[in-house]
JSON list of C-alpha atoms in Angstrom, two decimals:
[
{"chain": "B", "resi": 205, "resn": "MET", "atom": "CA", "xyz": [202.85, -11.13, -148.76]},
{"chain": "B", "resi": 206, "resn": "THR", "atom": "CA", "xyz": [201.20, -8.16, -149.13]},
{"chain": "B", "resi": 207, "resn": "ASP", "atom": "CA", "xyz": [198.46, -6.43, -147.96]},
{"chain": "B", "resi": 208, "resn": "THR", "atom": "CA", "xyz": [196.11, -5.40, -151.08]},
{"chain": "B", "resi": 209, "resn": "PRO", "atom": "CA", "xyz": [193.65, -8.71, -151.03]},
{"chain": "B", "resi": 210, "resn": "ASP", "atom": "CA", "xyz": [193.88, -10.83, -153.90]},
{"chain": "B", "resi": 211, "resn": "GLU", "atom": "CA", "xyz": [190.67, -10.83, -156.01]},
{"chain": "B", "resi": 212, "resn": "LYS", "atom": "CA", "xyz": [189.13, -13.76, -154.44]},
{"chain": "B", "resi": 213, "resn": "GLN", "atom": "CA", "xyz": [189.91, -12.87, -151.18]},
{"chain": "B", "resi": 214, "resn": "THR", "atom": "CA", "xyz": [187.66, -9.63, -149.95]},
{"chain": "B", "resi": 215, "resn": "THR", "atom": "CA", "xyz": [186.30, -7.71, -147.68]},
{"chain": "B", "resi": 216, "resn": "VAL", "atom": "CA", "xyz": [183.31, -6.49, -147.32]},
{"chain": "B", "resi": 217, "resn": "ALA", "atom": "CA", "xyz": [184.39, -3.30, -147.54]},
{"chain": "B", "resi": 218, "resn": "SER", "atom": "CA", "xyz": [185.97, -3.41, -150.66]},
{"chain": "B", "resi": 219, "resn": "ASN", "atom": "CA", "xyz": [183.57, -5.86, -152.43]},
{"chain": "B", "resi": 220, "resn": "ASN", "atom": "CA", "xyz": [180.87, -3.23, -154.61]},
{"chain": "B", "resi": 221, "resn": "LYS", "atom": "CA", "xyz": [178.25, -5.50, -153.91]},
{"chain": "B", "resi": 222, "resn": "TYR", "atom": "CA", "xyz": [177.47, -4.49, -150.46]},
{"chain": "B", "resi": 223, "resn": "ASN", "atom": "CA", "xyz": [179.25, -0.94, -150.97]},
{"chain": "B", "resi": 224, "resn": "ASN", "atom": "CA", "xyz": [177.33, 2.04, -152.22]},
{"chain": "B", "resi": 225, "resn": "SER", "atom": "CA", "xyz": [180.06, 4.16, -153.86]},
{"chain": "B", "resi": 226, "resn": "ASN", "atom": "CA", "xyz": [177.41, 6.63, -155.48]},
{"chain": "B", "resi": 227, "resn": "ASN", "atom": "CA", "xyz": [176.27, 9.61, -152.78]},
{"chain": "B", "resi": 228, "resn": "ASN", "atom": "CA", "xyz": [175.60, 11.49, -154.96]},
{"chain": "B", "resi": 229, "resn": "ILE", "atom": "CA", "xyz": [170.88, 9.82, -154.26]},
{"chain": "B", "resi": 230, "resn": "PRO", "atom": "CA", "xyz": [168.82, 12.47, -154.04]},
{"chain": "B", "resi": 231, "resn": "ILE", "atom": "CA", "xyz": [166.94, 11.67, -151.34]},
{"chain": "B", "resi": 232, "resn": "GLU", "atom": "CA", "xyz": [163.71, 13.89, -150.61]},
{"chain": "B", "resi": 233, "resn": "VAL", "atom": "CA", "xyz": [161.98, 13.51, -146.65]},
{"chain": "B", "resi": 234, "resn": "PRO", "atom": "CA", "xyz": [159.26, 15.62, -146.55]},
{"chain": "B", "resi": 235, "resn": "LEU", "atom": "CA", "xyz": [160.52, 18.00, -142.87]},
{"chain": "B", "resi": 236, "resn": "ASP", "atom": "CA", "xyz": [157.49, 19.07, -140.41]},
{"chain": "B", "resi": 237, "resn": "ILE", "atom": "CA", "xyz": [158.48, 22.52, -139.13]},
{"chain": "B", "resi": 238, "resn": "ALA", "atom": "CA", "xyz": [156.68, 24.29, -136.04]},
{"chain": "B", "resi": 239, "resn": "PRO", "atom": "CA", "xyz": [155.28, 26.57, -136.38]},
{"chain": "B", "resi": 240, "resn": "PRO", "atom": "CA", "xyz": [156.73, 29.73, -134.58]},
{"chain": "B", "resi": 241, "resn": "ARG", "atom": "CA", "xyz": [155.48, 29.72, -131.15]},
{"chain": "B", "resi": 242, "resn": "ASP", "atom": "CA", "xyz": [152.61, 32.03, -129.95]},
{"chain": "B", "resi": 243, "resn": "LYS", "atom": "CA", "xyz": [154.39, 33.15, -126.68]},
{"chain": "B", "resi": 244, "resn": "GLN", "atom": "CA", "xyz": [150.75, 34.76, -125.01]},
{"chain": "B", "resi": 245, "resn": "LYS", "atom": "CA", "xyz": [150.08, 30.55, -124.88]},
{"chain": "B", "resi": 246, "resn": "ASP", "atom": "CA", "xyz": [152.83, 29.55, -122.80]},
{"chain": "B", "resi": 247, "resn": "PHE", "atom": "CA", "xyz": [151.33, 28.46, -119.37]},
{"chain": "B", "resi": 248, "resn": "VAL", "atom": "CA", "xyz": [152.67, 27.40, -116.54]},
{"chain": "B", "resi": 249, "resn": "GLN", "atom": "CA", "xyz": [149.80, 25.14, -114.02]},
{"chain": "B", "resi": 250, "resn": "ASP", "atom": "CA", "xyz": [149.32, 26.22, -111.40]},
{"chain": "B", "resi": 251, "resn": "TYR", "atom": "CA", "xyz": [152.66, 28.17, -110.89]},
{"chain": "B", "resi": 252, "resn": "TYR", "atom": "CA", "xyz": [151.73, 32.02, -110.43]},
{"chain": "B", "resi": 253, "resn": "MET", "atom": "CA", "xyz": [155.34, 33.87, -111.52]},
{"chain": "B", "resi": 254, "resn": "MET", "atom": "CA", "xyz": [154.40, 36.73, -108.61]},
{"chain": "B", "resi": 255, "resn": "SER", "atom": "CA", "xyz": [153.80, 34.45, -105.93]},
{"chain": "B", "resi": 256, "resn": "SER", "atom": "CA", "xyz": [157.54, 32.39, -106.97]},
{"chain": "B", "resi": 257, "resn": "ALA", "atom": "CA", "xyz": [158.71, 37.07, -106.94]},
{"chain": "B", "resi": 258, "resn": "MET", "atom": "CA", "xyz": [157.80, 37.42, -103.76]},
{"chain": "B", "resi": 259, "resn": "CYS", "atom": "CA", "xyz": [158.67, 34.38, -102.00]},
{"chain": "B", "resi": 260, "resn": "CYS", "atom": "CA", "xyz": [162.51, 35.22, -104.31]},
{"chain": "B", "resi": 261, "resn": "LYS", "atom": "CA", "xyz": [162.42, 38.63, -102.77]},
{"chain": "B", "resi": 262, "resn": "VAL", "atom": "CA", "xyz": [161.43, 37.37, -98.90]},
{"chain": "B", "resi": 263, "resn": "ALA", "atom": "CA", "xyz": [163.83, 34.62, -98.86]},
{"chain": "B", "resi": 264, "resn": "GLY", "atom": "CA", "xyz": [166.17, 34.77, -101.63]},
{"chain": "B", "resi": 265, "resn": "LYS", "atom": "CA", "xyz": [166.51, 31.63, -103.95]},
{"chain": "B", "resi": 266, "resn": "VAL", "atom": "CA", "xyz": [165.49, 29.14, -101.41]},
{"chain": "B", "resi": 267, "resn": "GLY", "atom": "CA", "xyz": [162.10, 31.20, -101.07]},
{"chain": "B", "resi": 268, "resn": "ILE", "atom": "CA", "xyz": [161.79, 30.30, -104.97]},
{"chain": "B", "resi": 269, "resn": "TYR", "atom": "CA", "xyz": [163.05, 26.12, -104.16]},
{"chain": "B", "resi": 270, "resn": "ILE", "atom": "CA", "xyz": [160.56, 26.24, -101.06]},
{"chain": "B", "resi": 271, "resn": "TYR", "atom": "CA", "xyz": [157.74, 27.51, -103.09]},
{"chain": "B", "resi": 272, "resn": "THR", "atom": "CA", "xyz": [158.60, 25.73, -105.90]},
{"chain": "B", "resi": 273, "resn": "TYR", "atom": "CA", "xyz": [158.77, 22.23, -104.30]},
{"chain": "B", "resi": 274, "resn": "LEU", "atom": "CA", "xyz": [155.20, 23.19, -102.22]},
{"chain": "B", "resi": 275, "resn": "LYS", "atom": "CA", "xyz": [153.64, 23.67, -105.62]},
{"chain": "B", "resi": 276, "resn": "TRP", "atom": "CA", "xyz": [154.32, 20.90, -106.94]},
{"chain": "B", "resi": 277, "resn": "ARG", "atom": "CA", "xyz": [153.74, 18.59, -104.44]},
{"chain": "B", "resi": 278, "resn": "LYS", "atom": "CA", "xyz": [150.42, 20.15, -104.07]},
{"chain": "B", "resi": 279, "resn": "GLY", "atom": "CA", "xyz": [149.90, 19.54, -107.19]},
{"chain": "B", "resi": 280, "resn": "MET", "atom": "CA", "xyz": [150.88, 15.70, -107.19]},
{"chain": "B", "resi": 281, "resn": "ASP", "atom": "CA", "xyz": [147.98, 15.72, -103.61]},
{"chain": "B", "resi": 282, "resn": "LYS", "atom": "CA", "xyz": [145.59, 17.36, -105.94]},
{"chain": "B", "resi": 283, "resn": "LYS", "atom": "CA", "xyz": [143.47, 14.23, -107.36]},
{"chain": "B", "resi": 284, "resn": "TYR", "atom": "CA", "xyz": [143.53, 12.90, -103.15]},
{"chain": "B", "resi": 285, "resn": "PRO", "atom": "CA", "xyz": [140.52, 14.76, -101.35]},
{"chain": "B", "resi": 286, "resn": "GLY", "atom": "CA", "xyz": [141.18, 16.62, -98.31]},
{"chain": "B", "resi": 287, "resn": "ARG", "atom": "CA", "xyz": [144.44, 16.87, -99.36]},
{"chain": "B", "resi": 288, "resn": "GLU", "atom": "CA", "xyz": [144.61, 20.60, -100.60]},
{"chain": "B", "resi": 289, "resn": "LYS", "atom": "CA", "xyz": [144.99, 21.92, -96.80]},
{"chain": "B", "resi": 290, "resn": "ALA", "atom": "CA", "xyz": [148.16, 19.59, -96.23]},
{"chain": "B", "resi": 291, "resn": "TYR", "atom": "CA", "xyz": [151.55, 19.99, -94.50]},
{"chain": "B", "resi": 292, "resn": "TYR", "atom": "CA", "xyz": [154.35, 18.92, -96.37]},
{"chain": "B", "resi": 293, "resn": "PRO", "atom": "CA", "xyz": [158.31, 18.49, -95.26]},
{"chain": "B", "resi": 294, "resn": "ILE", "atom": "CA", "xyz": [161.17, 20.28, -97.12]},
{"chain": "B", "resi": 295, "resn": "PRO", "atom": "CA", "xyz": [162.94, 17.57, -97.60]},
{"chain": "B", "resi": 296, "resn": "ASN", "atom": "CA", "xyz": [166.71, 18.72, -97.39]},
{"chain": "B", "resi": 297, "resn": "THR", "atom": "CA", "xyz": [168.93, 16.05, -99.90]},
{"chain": "B", "resi": 298, "resn": "GLN", "atom": "CA", "xyz": [166.22, 17.36, -102.93]},
{"chain": "B", "resi": 299, "resn": "SER", "atom": "CA", "xyz": [167.86, 20.93, -102.03]},
{"chain": "B", "resi": 300, "resn": "HIS", "atom": "CA", "xyz": [171.07, 20.39, -102.88]},
{"chain": "B", "resi": 301, "resn": "ASP", "atom": "CA", "xyz": [169.89, 19.83, -106.81]},
{"chain": "B", "resi": 302, "resn": "TRP", "atom": "CA", "xyz": [169.61, 23.52, -106.30]},
{"chain": "B", "resi": 303, "resn": "GLY", "atom": "CA", "xyz": [172.72, 24.43, -105.32]},
{"chain": "B", "resi": 304, "resn": "ASP", "atom": "CA", "xyz": [174.81, 25.18, -101.83]},
{"chain": "B", "resi": 305, "resn": "ILE", "atom": "CA", "xyz": [171.08, 24.91, -100.12]},
{"chain": "B", "resi": 306, "resn": "ARG", "atom": "CA", "xyz": [171.86, 23.45, -96.55]},
{"chain": "B", "resi": 307, "resn": "ARG", "atom": "CA", "xyz": [169.64, 23.24, -93.67]},
{"chain": "B", "resi": 308, "resn": "GLN", "atom": "CA", "xyz": [170.24, 26.37, -91.38]},
{"chain": "B", "resi": 309, "resn": "ARG", "atom": "CA", "xyz": [169.66, 28.96, -94.88]},
{"chain": "B", "resi": 310, "resn": "LYS", "atom": "CA", "xyz": [166.09, 26.50, -95.45]},
{"chain": "B", "resi": 311, "resn": "ASN", "atom": "CA", "xyz": [165.19, 27.06, -91.95]},
{"chain": "B", "resi": 312, "resn": "GLU", "atom": "CA", "xyz": [166.02, 31.15, -92.16]},
{"chain": "B", "resi": 313, "resn": "ALA", "atom": "CA", "xyz": [163.56, 31.07, -95.21]},
{"chain": "B", "resi": 314, "resn": "ILE", "atom": "CA", "xyz": [161.16, 28.97, -93.48]},
{"chain": "B", "resi": 315, "resn": "GLN", "atom": "CA", "xyz": [161.20, 31.69, -90.54]},
{"chain": "B", "resi": 316, "resn": "LYS", "atom": "CA", "xyz": [161.25, 34.98, -92.83]},
{"chain": "B", "resi": 317, "resn": "MET", "atom": "CA", "xyz": [157.69, 33.48, -95.44]},
{"chain": "B", "resi": 318, "resn": "LEU", "atom": "CA", "xyz": [156.18, 32.38, -92.12]},
{"chain": "B", "resi": 319, "resn": "LYS", "atom": "CA", "xyz": [156.60, 36.03, -90.81]},
{"chain": "B", "resi": 320, "resn": "ALA", "atom": "CA", "xyz": [155.44, 37.97, -94.57]},
{"chain": "B", "resi": 321, "resn": "GLU", "atom": "CA", "xyz": [152.46, 35.11, -94.20]},
{"chain": "B", "resi": 322, "resn": "LEU", "atom": "CA", "xyz": [153.03, 33.26, -97.16]},
{"chain": "B", "resi": 323, "resn": "ILE", "atom": "CA", "xyz": [153.17, 29.63, -95.28]},
{"chain": "B", "resi": 324, "resn": "SER", "atom": "CA", "xyz": [152.38, 28.55, -92.54]},
{"chain": "B", "resi": 325, "resn": "VAL", "atom": "CA", "xyz": [154.41, 25.69, -90.27]},
{"chain": "B", "resi": 326, "resn": "LYS", "atom": "CA", "xyz": [153.20, 22.87, -88.89]},
{"chain": "B", "resi": 327, "resn": "LYS", "atom": "CA", "xyz": [156.50, 21.65, -85.89]},
{"chain": "B", "resi": 328, "resn": "GLU", "atom": "CA", "xyz": [156.21, 18.84, -84.25]},
{"chain": "B", "resi": 329, "resn": "LYS", "atom": "CA", "xyz": [158.59, 17.92, -81.06]},
{"chain": "B", "resi": 330, "resn": "GLY", "atom": "CA", "xyz": [161.12, 14.97, -82.71]},
{"chain": "B", "resi": 331, "resn": "LYS", "atom": "CA", "xyz": [160.03, 15.92, -86.17]},
{"chain": "B", "resi": 332, "resn": "SER", "atom": "CA", "xyz": [160.67, 17.55, -89.76]},
{"chain": "B", "resi": 333, "resn": "THR", "atom": "CA", "xyz": [159.55, 21.10, -89.97]},
{"chain": "B", "resi": 334, "resn": "LYS", "atom": "CA", "xyz": [155.83, 20.24, -92.04]},
{"chain": "B", "resi": 335, "resn": "VAL", "atom": "CA", "xyz": [154.93, 24.00, -94.20]},
{"chain": "B", "resi": 336, "resn": "ARG", "atom": "CA", "xyz": [151.72, 24.50, -96.13]},
{"chain": "B", "resi": 337, "resn": "LEU", "atom": "CA", "xyz": [151.28, 27.67, -98.35]},
{"chain": "B", "resi": 338, "resn": "LEU", "atom": "CA", "xyz": [148.80, 30.62, -97.84]},
{"chain": "B", "resi": 339, "resn": "ILE", "atom": "CA", "xyz": [149.44, 31.50, -101.23]},
{"chain": "B", "resi": 340, "resn": "LYS", "atom": "CA", "xyz": [148.49, 30.73, -105.00]}
]
């Protein structure tokens, strides 16, 4: 018994009918290369860098998380009339995606931002604290 196949019994890999052994065929594929981007056109709608920086200065990394989350929720509710001045709860579960943000740090940041008048707070007994942005 030999390892080499005989003439009658061929495998697909060794069959020249199905195997293209000429790998030097030039294939010309047009490449769509994007032009260099214009950095003056970089824009994120309804996200203001200086407002984010103020929240960072007042409450640190958690302040940026709160600002970003509130801007996102506000943007999602933009098409509903009457939701411009809505209050939103800040969830603990999503804050774990940002690193080690616990509810104590989140509440400390809310108090710091409230003292700096960046947000307003609505507290109800037995419910989550709801927050609204006062800045753009």
